[in-house]
CSV table of C-alpha atoms in Angstrom, one decimal:
chain,number,residue,atom,x,y,z
M,256,MET,CA,0.0,0.0,0.0
M,257,SER,CA,1.1,3.5,-0.8
M,258,ASP,CA,1.9,5.6,2.3
M,259,HIS,CA,0.8,8.7,0.4
M,260,PRO,CA,-2.8,10.0,0.0
M,261,THR,CA,-4.2,10.0,-3.5
M,262,VAL,CA,-6.1,13.0,-5.1
M,263,VAL,CA,-7.8,12.4,-8.4
M,264,PHE,CA,-8.9,15.4,-10.5
M,265,GLY,CA,-11.8,14.3,-12.7
M,266,LEU,CA,-11.9,16.6,-15.6
M,267,ASP,CA,-14.9,16.0,-17.8
M,268,GLY,CA,-14.0,16.3,-21.5
M,269,ALA,CA,-10.4,17.1,-21.0
M,270,HIS,CA,-7.7,16.3,-23.6
M,271,PHE,CA,-4.3,17.6,-24.7
M,272,GLU,CA,-5.7,19.0,-28.0
M,273,LEU,CA,-7.2,22.0,-26.2
M,274,LEU,CA,-4.6,22.3,-23.4
M,275,ASP,CA,-1.3,22.0,-25.2
M,276,PRO,CA,-1.3,25.5,-26.7
M,277,TRP,CA,-2.2,27.1,-23.3
M,278,ILE,CA,0.5,25.0,-21.6
M,279,GLU,CA,3.1,26.1,-24.2
M,280,ALA,CA,2.1,29.7,-23.7
M,281,GLY,CA,2.6,29.4,-19.9
M,282,HIS,CA,-1.1,29.8,-18.9
M,283,LEU,CA,-1.3,26.4,-17.1
M,284,PRO,CA,2.0,26.1,-15.1
M,285,ASN,CA,0.9,23.4,-12.7
M,286,ILE,CA,-0.5,21.1,-15.4
M,287,ASP,CA,2.8,21.6,-17.2
M,288,ARG,CA,4.6,20.7,-14.0
M,289,ALA,CA,2.5,17.6,-13.5
M,290,LEU,CA,3.4,16.5,-17.0
M,291,ASP,CA,7.1,17.2,-16.5
M,292,THR,CA,7.3,15.4,-13.1
M,293,GLY,CA,4.9,12.5,-13.9
M,294,VAL,CA,3.6,10.1,-16.5
M,295,SER,CA,1.0,10.9,-19.1
M,296,ALA,CA,-1.1,9.0,-21.7
M,297,ASP,CA,-4.1,9.2,-23.9
M,298,LEU,CA,-7.1,7.6,-22.1
M,299,LYS,CA,-9.5,5.8,-24.4
M,300,SER,CA,-13.2,6.0,-23.3
M,301,VAL,CA,-15.8,3.3,-23.9
M,302,LEU,CA,-18.2,3.9,-26.8
M,303,PRO,CA,-20.0,6.2,-27.1
M,304,PRO,CA,-17.5,8.8,-25.7
M,305,VAL,CA,-20.1,10.5,-23.4
M,306,THR,CA,-20.4,11.4,-19.7
M,307,SER,CA,-22.9,8.7,-19.3
M,308,PRO,CA,-21.8,5.8,-19.4
M,309,ASN,CA,-18.1,6.7,-19.1
M,310,TRP,CA,-18.1,7.9,-15.6
M,311,LYS,CA,-19.8,4.7,-14.6
M,312,ALA,CA,-17.2,2.7,-16.6
M,313,TYR,CA,-14.4,4.6,-14.8
M,314,ALA,CA,-15.9,4.1,-11.3
M,315,THR,CA,-16.7,0.4,-11.8
M,316,GLY,CA,-14.0,-0.8,-14.2
M,317,LYS,CA,-16.8,-2.3,-16.3
M,318,ASN,CA,-18.0,-1.9,-19.8
M,319,PRO,CA,-21.6,-0.7,-20.4
M,320,GLY,CA,-22.7,-4.3,-21.2
M,321,LYS,CA,-22.2,-5.1,-17.5
M,322,ILE,CA,-23.7,-1.8,-16.3
M,323,GLY,CA,-26.8,-1.7,-18.5
M,324,ILE,CA,-26.5,2.0,-19.3
M,325,PHE,CA,-25.5,2.9,-22.9
M,326,TRP,CA,-26.0,6.6,-23.2
M,327,TRP,CA,-28.2,9.3,-21.6
M,328,GLU,CA,-31.0,7.0,-22.9
M,329,ASN,CA,-31.5,3.3,-23.5
M,330,ILE,CA,-33.8,2.4,-26.4
M,331,ASP,CA,-35.9,-0.6,-25.5
M,332,VAL,CA,-37.3,-1.8,-28.9
M,333,GLU,CA,-39.1,-4.8,-27.3
M,334,ASN,CA,-41.3,-2.5,-25.2
M,335,GLN,CA,-41.2,0.3,-27.7
M,336,ARG,CA,-39.8,3.0,-25.3
M,337,VAL,CA,-36.9,5.3,-24.8
M,338,HIS,CA,-35.8,5.7,-21.2
M,339,TYR,CA,-32.9,6.1,-18.8
M,340,PRO,CA,-32.6,3.2,-16.3
M,341,SER,CA,-31.7,5.2,-13.3
M,342,ASP,CA,-32.0,2.3,-11.0
M,343,ARG,CA,-28.9,0.7,-12.5
M,344,LYS,CA,-26.6,3.6,-11.6
M,345,HIS,CA,-26.0,2.1,-8.1
M,346,ALA,CA,-26.2,-1.6,-9.0
M,347,ASN,CA,-22.4,-2.0,-9.3
M,348,THR,CA,-19.7,-1.5,-6.7
M,349,GLU,CA,-17.5,1.5,-7.4
M,350,PHE,CA,-13.8,1.2,-6.7
M,351,TRP,CA,-13.7,3.9,-4.1
M,352,GLU,CA,-16.2,1.8,-2.0
M,353,LEU,CA,-13.5,-0.9,-1.9
M,354,ILE,CA,-10.8,1.6,-0.8
M,355,ALA,CA,-13.2,2.9,1.8
M,356,GLU,CA,-13.3,-0.6,3.5
M,357,ASP,CA,-9.7,0.1,4.6
M,358,LYS,CA,-9.1,3.9,4.5
M,359,PRO,CA,-11.2,7.1,4.7
M,360,VAL,CA,-12.5,8.2,1.3
M,361,GLY,CA,-14.1,11.3,-0.1
M,362,VAL,CA,-15.9,11.7,-3.5
M,363,LEU,CA,-17.2,15.0,-4.8
M,364,GLY,CA,-18.8,16.0,-8.1
M,365,VAL,CA,-18.7,12.7,-10.1
M,366,PRO,CA,-21.6,12.5,-12.7
M,367,THR,CA,-24.1,9.6,-12.3
M,368,THR,CA,-23.6,9.3,-8.5
M,369,TYR,CA,-27.0,10.9,-7.6
M,370,PRO,CA,-28.5,10.1,-5.2
M,371,PRO,CA,-25.4,9.5,-3.2
M,372,LYS,CA,-24.5,6.1,-1.8
M,373,GLU,CA,-23.4,5.7,1.8
M,374,ILE,CA,-19.7,5.8,2.0
M,375,ASP,CA,-17.1,6.7,4.7
M,376,GLU,CA,-16.3,9.6,4.8
M,377,PHE,CA,-18.4,11.5,2.3
M,378,LEU,CA,-19.9,11.5,-1.1
M,379,ILE,CA,-21.3,14.6,-2.8
M,380,ALA,CA,-23.0,13.8,-6.1
M,381,GLY,CA,-22.3,15.7,-9.3
M,382,PRO,CA,-24.2,17.1,-12.3
M,383,PRO,CA,-25.7,16.9,-14.8
M,384,ASP,CA,-28.1,14.3,-13.4
M,385,GLY,CA,-27.6,15.5,-9.8
M,386,LYS,CA,-29.9,17.9,-8.1
M,387,ASN,CA,-29.5,20.8,-5.7
M,388,ALA,CA,-31.1,18.9,-2.9
M,389,GLY,CA,-30.5,15.4,-1.5
M,390,TYR,CA,-27.0,15.4,-3.0
M,391,ALA,CA,-24.7,14.6,0.0
M,392,HIS,CA,-23.9,11.7,2.3
M,393,PRO,CA,-23.9,12.0,5.2
M,394,PRO,CA,-27.2,14.0,4.9
M,395,GLU,CA,-26.2,16.6,7.5
M,396,LEU,CA,-23.2,17.6,5.4
M,397,GLU,CA,-25.5,19.1,2.9
M,398,SER,CA,-26.9,21.8,5.2
M,399,ARG,CA,-23.3,22.7,6.2
M,400,LEU,CA,-22.3,23.1,2.6
M,401,ASP,CA,-25.4,25.1,1.8
M,402,GLU,CA,-24.8,27.4,4.8
M,403,LYS,CA,-21.0,27.8,4.5
M,404,PHE,CA,-20.4,27.7,0.8
M,405,ASP,CA,-23.8,28.3,-0.8
M,406,TYR,CA,-23.0,25.0,-2.5
M,407,ARG,CA,-24.9,24.0,-5.7
M,408,VAL,CA,-24.6,20.8,-7.7
M,409,ARG,CA,-26.3,22.3,-10.9
M,410,LYS,CA,-26.1,25.7,-12.5
M,411,HIS,CA,-29.1,27.8,-13.2
M,412,ASN,CA,-28.1,29.8,-16.3
M,413,ARG,CA,-27.8,28.2,-19.8
M,414,LEU,CA,-24.9,28.7,-22.2
M,415,ASP,CA,-27.3,28.9,-25.1
M,416,GLY,CA,-29.1,31.8,-23.3
M,417,ASP,CA,-27.3,34.4,-21.3
M,418,ARG,CA,-23.8,33.1,-22.1
M,419,GLU,CA,-21.9,35.5,-20.0
M,420,ALA,CA,-24.0,34.9,-16.9
M,421,ALA,CA,-23.8,31.1,-17.4
M,422,ALA,CA,-20.0,31.2,-18.0
M,423,GLU,CA,-19.4,33.3,-14.8
M,424,GLU,CA,-21.6,30.9,-12.8
M,425,ILE,CA,-19.6,27.9,-14.1
M,426,LEU,CA,-16.4,29.5,-13.0
M,427,GLU,CA,-17.8,29.9,-9.5
M,428,LEU,CA,-19.0,26.3,-9.5
M,429,ILE,CA,-15.6,25.0,-10.6
M,430,ASP,CA,-13.8,26.9,-7.9
M,431,SER,CA,-16.3,25.8,-5.2
M,432,ARG,CA,-15.8,22.1,-6.1
M,433,PHE,CA,-12.1,22.2,-5.3
M,434,THR,CA,-12.4,24.6,-2.4
M,435,VAL,CA,-15.0,22.3,-0.7
M,436,ALA,CA,-13.0,19.2,-1.5
M,437,GLU,CA,-9.8,20.6,0.1
M,438,THR,CA,-11.8,21.7,3.2
M,439,LEU,CA,-13.3,18.3,3.6
M,440,ARG,CA,-10.1,16.5,2.8
M,441,GLU,CA,-8.4,18.2,5.8
M,442,GLU,CA,-11.4,17.8,8.1
M,443,TYR,CA,-11.8,14.0,7.4
M,444,ASP,CA,-8.1,13.2,6.9
M,445,ILE,CA,-8.9,11.6,3.6
M,446,SER,CA,-6.6,8.9,2.1
M,447,PHE,CA,-8.4,8.9,-1.3
M,448,LEU,CA,-10.1,12.0,-2.7
M,449,GLN,CA,-11.9,12.1,-6.0
M,450,VAL,CA,-12.9,15.7,-7.0
M,451,THR,CA,-14.6,16.1,-10.4
M,452,THR,CA,-15.7,19.1,-12.4
M,453,PHE,CA,-18.3,18.4,-15.0
M,454,TYR,CA,-19.0,22.0,-16.2
M,455,ILE,CA,-15.5,22.6,-17.7
M,456,ASN,CA,-16.9,20.4,-20.5
M,457,SER,CA,-19.9,22.6,-20.9
M,458,LEU,CA,-17.6,25.6,-21.5
M,459,GLN,CA,-15.7,23.5,-24.1
M,460,HIS,CA,-18.9,22.4,-25.8
M,461,TYR,CA,-20.2,25.9,-26.3
M,462,LEU,CA,-17.1,28.1,-26.3
M,463,TRP,CA,-14.2,25.7,-27.1
M,464,ASP,CA,-11.0,27.8,-26.7
M,465,ASP,CA,-12.7,31.0,-25.6
M,466,GLU,CA,-11.3,33.1,-22.8
M,467,TYR,CA,-13.9,31.8,-20.4
M,468,THR,CA,-12.8,28.2,-21.0
M,469,LEU,CA,-9.2,29.2,-20.4
M,470,ARG,CA,-10.2,30.9,-17.1
M,471,GLY,CA,-11.9,27.7,-16.1
M,472,TRP,CA,-8.8,25.7,-16.7
M,473,GLN,CA,-6.7,28.3,-14.8
M,474,ILE,CA,-8.9,27.8,-11.8
M,475,ILE,CA,-8.3,24.0,-12.0
M,476,ASP,CA,-4.6,24.7,-12.5
M,477,GLU,CA,-4.4,26.9,-9.4
M,478,HIS,CA,-6.0,24.2,-7.2
M,479,LEU,CA,-3.8,21.5,-8.7
M,480,GLY,CA,-0.7,23.4,-7.5
M,481,ARG,CA,-1.6,22.8,-3.9
M,482,TYR,CA,-1.1,19.0,-4.3
M,483,LEU,CA,2.1,18.8,-6.5
M,484,ASN,CA,4.6,17.9,-3.8
M,485,ALA,CA,6.2,14.8,-2.2
M,486,GLU,CA,3.1,14.2,0.0
M,487,TYR,CA,0.5,13.4,-2.6
M,488,ASN,CA,-0.1,11.1,-5.5
M,489,VAL,CA,-2.1,13.2,-7.9
M,490,VAL,CA,-4.0,11.9,-10.9
M,491,LEU,CA,-5.6,13.9,-13.7
M,492,MET,CA,-8.1,11.9,-15.8
M,493,SER,CA,-11.1,12.5,-18.1
M,494,ASP,CA,-14.1,10.5,-19.2
M,495,HIS,CA,-13.5,11.5,-22.9
M,496,GLY,CA,-11.9,14.3,-24.9
M,497,SER,CA,-13.2,17.2,-27.0
M,498,ASN,CA,-12.5,18.5,-30.5
M,499,PRO,CA,-14.0,21.4,-32.6
M,500,ILE,CA,-17.1,20.5,-34.6
M,501,ARG,CA,-16.8,20.6,-38.4
M,502,THR,CA,-20.3,19.3,-39.1
M,503,ALA,CA,-23.3,17.9,-37.3
M,504,PHE,CA,-24.7,14.6,-38.7
M,505,HIS,CA,-28.3,14.2,-37.6
M,506,ILE,CA,-28.4,10.4,-37.5
M,507,ASN,CA,-32.1,9.9,-37.1
M,508,SER,CA,-32.8,12.3,-40.0
M,509,TRP,CA,-30.5,10.2,-42.1
M,510,LEU,CA,-32.2,7.0,-41.0
M,511,GLU,CA,-35.6,8.5,-41.8
M,512,THR,CA,-34.4,9.8,-45.2
M,513,ASN,CA,-33.1,6.4,-46.1
M,514,GLY,CA,-36.2,4.5,-45.0
M,515,TYR,CA,-35.0,2.9,-41.8
M,516,LEU,CA,-37.0,5.1,-39.4
M,517,LYS,CA,-40.7,6.2,-39.5
M,518,THR,CA,-41.7,9.0,-37.2
M,519,ASN,CA,-44.8,10.9,-36.1
M,520,THR,CA,-43.9,14.3,-34.7
M,521,ASP,CA,-47.2,16.1,-35.3
M,522,VAL,CA,-47.6,17.2,-31.7
M,523,ALA,CA,-44.0,18.5,-31.5
M,524,ASP,CA,-44.3,20.2,-34.9
M,525,THR,CA,-47.4,22.0,-33.7
M,526,PHE,CA,-45.6,23.3,-30.6
M,527,TYR,CA,-42.6,24.3,-32.7
M,528,ARG,CA,-44.7,26.3,-35.2
M,529,LEU,CA,-46.3,28.1,-32.2
M,530,GLY,CA,-42.9,29.1,-30.9
M,531,ILE,CA,-43.2,26.8,-27.9
M,532,ASN,CA,-40.1,24.7,-27.2
M,533,LYS,CA,-38.3,23.1,-24.2
M,534,ASP,CA,-35.3,25.4,-24.4
M,535,ARG,CA,-37.4,28.6,-24.3
M,536,LEU,CA,-39.4,27.2,-21.4
M,537,ILE,CA,-36.3,26.5,-19.4
M,538,GLN,CA,-34.8,29.9,-20.1
M,539,MET,CA,-38.0,31.6,-19.0
M,540,THR,CA,-38.4,29.6,-15.8
M,541,ASN,CA,-34.7,30.1,-14.9
M,542,LYS,CA,-35.0,33.8,-15.5
M,543,PHE,CA,-37.9,34.2,-13.1
M,544,GLY,CA,-36.8,31.5,-10.6
M,545,LEU,CA,-39.7,29.2,-11.4
M,546,THR,CA,-37.8,26.1,-12.7
M,547,GLU,CA,-38.9,23.8,-9.8
M,548,PHE,CA,-42.4,25.1,-9.8
M,549,ALA,CA,-42.7,24.5,-13.6
M,550,LYS,CA,-41.5,21.0,-13.2
M,551,HIS,CA,-44.2,20.3,-10.6
M,552,VAL,CA,-47.2,21.9,-12.5
M,553,THR,CA,-46.3,20.8,-16.0
M,554,PRO,CA,-47.4,17.3,-16.9
M,555,ARG,CA,-44.3,15.1,-17.7
M,556,LYS,CA,-46.0,14.0,-20.9
M,557,VAL,CA,-46.2,17.6,-22.1
M,558,LEU,CA,-42.5,18.2,-21.3
M,559,GLN,CA,-41.6,15.1,-23.3
M,560,TYR,CA,-43.5,16.2,-26.4
M,561,LEU,CA,-41.8,19.7,-26.4
M,562,PRO,CA,-39.1,20.0,-29.1
M,563,ASP,CA,-35.8,21.8,-28.5
M,564,ASN,CA,-35.0,25.1,-30.3
M,565,SER,CA,-34.1,23.2,-33.5
M,566,GLY,CA,-37.5,21.4,-33.6
M,567,ALA,CA,-36.1,18.0,-32.5
M,568,VAL,CA,-37.6,15.7,-29.9
M,569,ASN,CA,-35.1,14.1,-27.5
M,570,LYS,CA,-34.7,11.3,-25.0
M,571,GLU,CA,-38.0,10.0,-23.5
M,572,GLY,CA,-40.0,12.2,-25.9
M,573,LYS,CA,-38.8,10.0,-28.7
M,574,THR,CA,-41.0,7.2,-27.4
M,575,ASP,CA,-44.2,8.6,-28.9
M,576,ALA,CA,-42.5,10.2,-31.9
M,577,VAL,CA,-41.5,6.8,-33.4
M,578,ASP,CA,-43.8,4.7,-35.5
M,579,TRP,CA,-42.4,1.5,-34.0
M,580,GLU,CA,-44.3,-0.9,-36.3
M,581,GLU,CA,-42.8,0.8,-39.5
M,582,THR,CA,-39.3,1.4,-38.1
M,583,ASN,CA,-36.2,-0.8,-38.7
M,584,ALA,CA,-33.7,1.4,-36.8
M,585,ILE,CA,-33.5,4.2,-34.4
M,586,ALA,CA,-30.4,6.0,-32.9
M,587,SER,CA,-29.2,7.7,-29.8
M,588,GLY,CA,-26.8,10.6,-29.9
M,589,GLN,CA,-23.1,10.1,-30.5
M,590,GLY,CA,-23.3,6.6,-32.0
M,591,PRO,CA,-25.6,3.9,-30.6
M,592,ILE,CA,-28.1,2.4,-33.1
M,593,TYR,CA,-30.9,-0.1,-32.3
M,594,LEU,CA,-32.7,-2.4,-34.7
M,595,THR,CA,-36.3,-3.5,-34.3
M,596,ALA,CA,-35.9,-6.8,-36.1
M,597,LYS,CA,-35.6,-10.0,-33.9
M,598,HIS,CA,-32.0,-10.7,-33.1
M,599,GLY,CA,-30.4,-13.5,-35.1
M,600,THR,CA,-33.0,-13.7,-37.8
M,601,ASP,CA,-32.1,-13.4,-41.5
M,602,GLU,CA,-33.9,-10.0,-41.6
M,603,TYR,CA,-31.9,-8.7,-38.6
M,604,ASN,CA,-28.6,-9.8,-40.1
M,605,ARG,CA,-29.5,-8.3,-43.5
M,606,ILE,CA,-30.5,-5.0,-42.1
M,607,ARG,CA,-27.6,-4.7,-39.8
M,608,ASN,CA,-25.0,-5.6,-42.4
M,609,GLN,CA,-26.6,-3.2,-44.9
M,610,LEU,CA,-26.8,-0.4,-42.4
M,611,GLN,CA,-23.3,-0.9,-41.2
M,612,ALA,CA,-21.9,-0.7,-44.8
M,613,GLU,CA,-24.0,2.4,-45.7
M,614,LEU,CA,-22.9,4.3,-42.6
M,615,GLU,CA,-19.3,3.5,-43.1
M,616,SER,CA,-19.6,5.1,-46.6
M,617,VAL,CA,-21.4,8.3,-45.5
M,618,SER,CA,-19.6,11.6,-46.1
M,619,ASP,CA,-20.6,15.2,-45.2
M,620,PRO,CA,-21.2,17.8,-47.9
M,621,ASP,CA,-17.5,18.6,-47.9
M,622,GLY,CA,-16.6,15.0,-48.7
M,623,HIS,CA,-15.3,14.1,-45.2
M,624,PRO,CA,-16.3,10.7,-43.7
M,625,VAL,CA,-18.7,11.0,-40.7
M,626,THR,CA,-17.4,7.7,-39.1
M,627,ASP,CA,-14.0,6.3,-38.2
M,628,ALA,CA,-15.7,2.9,-37.8
M,629,VAL,CA,-19.1,1.3,-37.3
M,630,TYR,CA,-19.0,-1.7,-34.9
M,631,LYS,CA,-21.5,-4.5,-34.2
M,632,GLY,CA,-22.7,-4.3,-30.6
M,633,GLU,CA,-21.0,-7.6,-29.6
M,634,GLU,CA,-17.7,-6.2,-30.8
M,635,VAL,CA,-18.0,-3.4,-28.2
M,636,TYR,CA,-20.0,-4.8,-25.3
M,637,SER,CA,-20.1,-7.9,-23.1
M,638,GLY,CA,-22.0,-8.8,-20.0
M,639,SER,CA,-25.4,-9.5,-18.6
M,640,TYR,CA,-27.0,-6.5,-20.4
M,641,VAL,CA,-25.6,-7.3,-23.8
M,642,ASP,CA,-29.0,-8.3,-25.2
M,643,GLU,CA,-30.2,-4.7,-24.5
M,644,ALA,CA,-27.1,-3.1,-26.1
M,645,PRO,CA,-27.1,-1.2,-29.3
M,646,ASP,CA,-26.9,-3.4,-32.4
M,647,LEU,CA,-24.4,-1.0,-34.1
M,648,VAL,CA,-22.2,1.7,-32.6
M,649,ILE,CA,-20.6,4.5,-34.6
M,650,ASP,CA,-17.1,5.7,-33.7
M,651,GLN,CA,-17.7,9.2,-34.9
M,652,ALA,CA,-14.9,10.9,-37.0
M,653,LYS,CA,-12.9,13.8,-35.8
M,654,GLY,CA,-14.9,17.0,-36.0
M,655,VAL,CA,-18.3,15.3,-36.3
M,656,HIS,CA,-21.2,15.9,-33.9
M,657,ILE,CA,-24.0,13.3,-33.9
M,658,PRO,CA,-27.2,14.6,-32.2
M,659,GLY,CA,-29.8,12.0,-31.3
M,660,GLY,CA,-33.0,14.0,-31.6
M,661,ILE,CA,-35.9,13.2,-33.9
M,662,GLY,CA,-37.7,15.7,-36.1
M,663,ARG,CA,-35.1,17.7,-37.9
M,664,GLU,CA,-35.3,17.7,-41.7
M,665,ALA,CA,-31.7,18.5,-42.4
M,666,VAL,CA,-29.2,15.6,-42.3
M,667,PHE,CA,-26.2,17.9,-42.0
M,668,THR,CA,-25.8,21.3,-40.3
M,669,LYS,CA,-23.0,23.5,-39.3
M,670,PRO,CA,-22.4,24.8,-35.7
M,671,THR,CA,-24.6,27.8,-34.7
M,672,ASP,CA,-23.6,30.8,-32.6
M,673,ASP,CA,-25.8,29.6,-29.7
M,674,GLY,CA,-25.1,25.9,-30.0
M,675,TRP,CA,-22.2,23.5,-29.5
M,676,HIS,CA,-18.9,24.3,-31.1
M,677,ALA,CA,-17.0,21.2,-29.8
M,678,GLU,CA,-18.0,17.6,-29.6
M,679,ASN,CA,-16.7,14.6,-27.5
M,680,LYS,CA,-14.0,12.4,-28.8
M,681,ARG,CA,-12.8,9.0,-27.6
M,682,GLN,CA,-9.3,10.2,-26.5
M,683,GLY,CA,-9.2,11.6,-23.0
M,684,LEU,CA,-6.2,12.3,-20.8
M,685,PHE,CA,-4.3,10.6,-18.0
M,686,VAL,CA,-1.6,12.3,-16.0
M,687,ALA,CA,-0.2,11.0,-12.7
M,688,SER,CA,2.5,12.7,-10.6
M,689,GLY,CA,3.8,12.0,-7.2
M,690,PRO,CA,6.1,9.8,-5.2
M,691,ASP,CA,4.7,6.5,-6.4
M,692,PHE,CA,4.5,7.3,-10.1
M,693,THR,CA,7.1,7.1,-12.9
M,694,THR,CA,7.8,9.8,-15.4
M,695,GLY,CA,7.5,10.1,-19.2
M,696,THR,CA,4.9,9.2,-21.8
M,697,HIS,CA,3.0,6.0,-21.5
M,698,ASP,CA,1.1,4.0,-24.2
M,699,PRO,CA,-2.6,4.7,-24.5
M,700,MET,CA,-4.7,3.2,-21.7
M,701,SER,CA,-8.4,2.4,-21.4
M,702,ILE,CA,-10.6,4.3,-18.9
M,703,LEU,CA,-11.5,0.8,-17.6
M,704,ASP,CA,-7.9,0.4,-16.4
M,705,LEU,CA,-8.1,3.2,-13.9
M,706,ALA,CA,-10.3,1.4,-11.3
M,707,PRO,CA,-8.0,-1.6,-11.0
M,708,THR,CA,-4.9,0.5,-11.1
M,709,LEU,CA,-6.1,2.8,-8.3
M,710,LEU,CA,-7.1,-0.3,-6.3
M,711,HIS,CA,-3.6,-1.7,-6.7
M,712,LEU,CA,-2.2,1.7,-5.6
M,713,HIS,CA,-4.1,1.3,-2.4
M,714,ASP,CA,-3.3,-2.4,-2.0
M,715,ARG,CA,-6.9,-3.5,-2.4
M,716,PRO,CA,-7.9,-6.7,-4.3
M,717,VAL,CA,-9.1,-6.2,-7.8
M,718,PRO,CA,-12.6,-7.8,-8.4
M,719,THR,CA,-12.4,-10.4,-11.2
M,720,ASP,CA,-15.5,-9.0,-12.9
M,721,MET,CA,-13.7,-5.7,-13.7
M,722,ASP,CA,-12.7,-5.4,-17.4
M,723,GLY,CA,-9.7,-3.2,-17.0
M,724,THR,CA,-6.1,-4.2,-16.3
M,725,VAL,CA,-3.8,-2.9,-13.6
M,726,GLN,CA,-1.2,-0.7,-15.4
M,727,GLN,CA,1.8,-1.4,-13.2
M,728,SER,CA,4.1,0.4,-15.7
M,729,VAL,CA,2.7,3.8,-14.6
M,730,PHE,CA,4.3,3.3,-11.2
M,731,ALA,CA,7.9,4.1,-10.3
M,732,THR,CA,10.2,1.4,-11.8
M,733,ASP,CA,11.8,0.4,-8.5
M,734,SER,CA,8.7,0.5,-6.4
M,735,LYS,CA,6.7,-2.4,-4.9
M,736,LEU,CA,3.7,-1.2,-6.8
M,737,ALA,CA,5.4,-1.8,-10.1
M,738,ASN,CA,6.7,-5.2,-9.1
M,739,ARG,CA,4.3,-7.0,-6.7
M,740,ASP,CA,1.6,-9.4,-7.7
M,741,VAL,CA,-1.9,-7.9,-8.2
M,742,LYS,CA,-4.4,-9.1,-5.6
M,743,ARG,CA,-7.6,-10.6,-6.9
M,744,ALA,CA,-11.1,-10.8,-5.4
M,745,ASN,CA,-13.6,-13.3,-6.7
M,746,VAL,CA,-17.0,-11.9,-7.2
M,747,SER,CA,-19.6,-14.5,-6.2
M,748,GLU,CA,-23.1,-14.9,-7.6
M,749,ARG,CA,-24.3,-13.9,-4.1
M,750,ASP,CA,-22.5,-10.6,-4.3
M,751,ARG,CA,-24.0,-9.9,-7.7
M,752,GLU,CA,-27.5,-10.8,-6.4
M,753,ARG,CA,-27.1,-8.6,-3.4
M,754,ALA,CA,-26.1,-5.7,-5.6
M,755,ARG,CA,-29.1,-6.3,-7.8
M,756,ILE,CA,-31.5,-6.3,-4.8
M,757,ARG,CA,-30.0,-3.1,-3.5
M,758,ALA,CA,-30.6,-1.4,-6.9
M,759,ILE,CA,-34.2,-2.6,-7.0
M,760,ALA,CA,-34.8,-1.5,-3.4
M,761,ARG,CA,-33.5,1.9,-4.2
M,762,ASP,CA,-36.0,2.4,-7.0
M,763,VAL,CA,-34.5,5.7,-8.1
M,764,ASP,CA,-36.5,7.9,-10.3
M,765,LEU,CA,-34.8,11.1,-11.5
């Protein structure tokens, strides 16, 4: 076991593509120092390269086929619905729970951890699925954070609305994450601290290399400097990377144009013609402080039918916008595609092979491919939920954004002033600096490798159902960590059943 506490900086959407010019210009001296004194690598996310499921993949060391969450929505073709299985978020043990069996642990800001599990010493859930109430364990910690720090999990302003107000709010939220984490680390004498900032990725999505994005990174850099010494092992990691958008490929519009998808968006179209959309409603309720009131008085069904400001229907609203009987394929954003034909039949194989070949040959209006590859689901996923997994998964090409909404006529569009200017990519970052780590550049790693590697750092057994591998070569060459055998922990059927029962008992509904 390492004698040094570990601090993990979770940086949603971070990659060297954006940071390198700022590092070279001297704007991020502490990140530069961590690179010079530590080991760095590209970190490959699971497909699709999105906050959900990648933070769950990081925390559990498992691919989405074992977690049962494949994007911010799952498409259940058998029951003809689009939904998010929130109950599965807590069905698997996260690696910091295993560290907490031996040493005090604190976790703050990680997406997909709401509502918080019970953990010693604390867990504070993160956005975007977290809420500004019921976010902390132990529960009494929440009132302390509210009173002392005016702590918020989620921001109020939108970057596609009052951009300046939203950006300033994000900078405050980023700073508060690290300030609170440091305060609680000292108070609880934490051995393992995970502090994550989600909203830096929001700045990148909407503003890319804008001055506000740089300011966000400088706040992170300043806090990082407090840990770069002989006392701490410090890890920087991201769930995926980011890159500027060249073109948006509206996958469901393409599927409909090519006869794979049949929709019925009459209700959403009527709302849109009347100037009523979900984005405008959110902006108005935020402006007048009525967001929670609007959620309570507006029927959920109505909210689902509302289109966004482009006229597209998203997530659960897609359930009633699809003519399921006449549809062969429907997609989520950023890559997953589901077929309605019965698995294993000649029709299923014919449609899947045909669709895979066609998508691999699609180019945007400028002649650039929209995919790097199109995989069959079983090539990407394994585990007990593989039967629910997407049938095809796009690995989107550099500079391509793939929205998942239904109802847009255009197949290709360019970035707009009030929309996204950067999209996720599969290459994230890993940097580790401290007394137990080596130096230099490391071969690319998988995000699934981090849970077992951090367990090994803390001398904890690695569960046999984790998909990742302990990367002993990131540790100092002459250290015990680099040379001792990896401890293994068998995962029994009883343990899996107990986890399943806990998830059902929780019955989470976000």
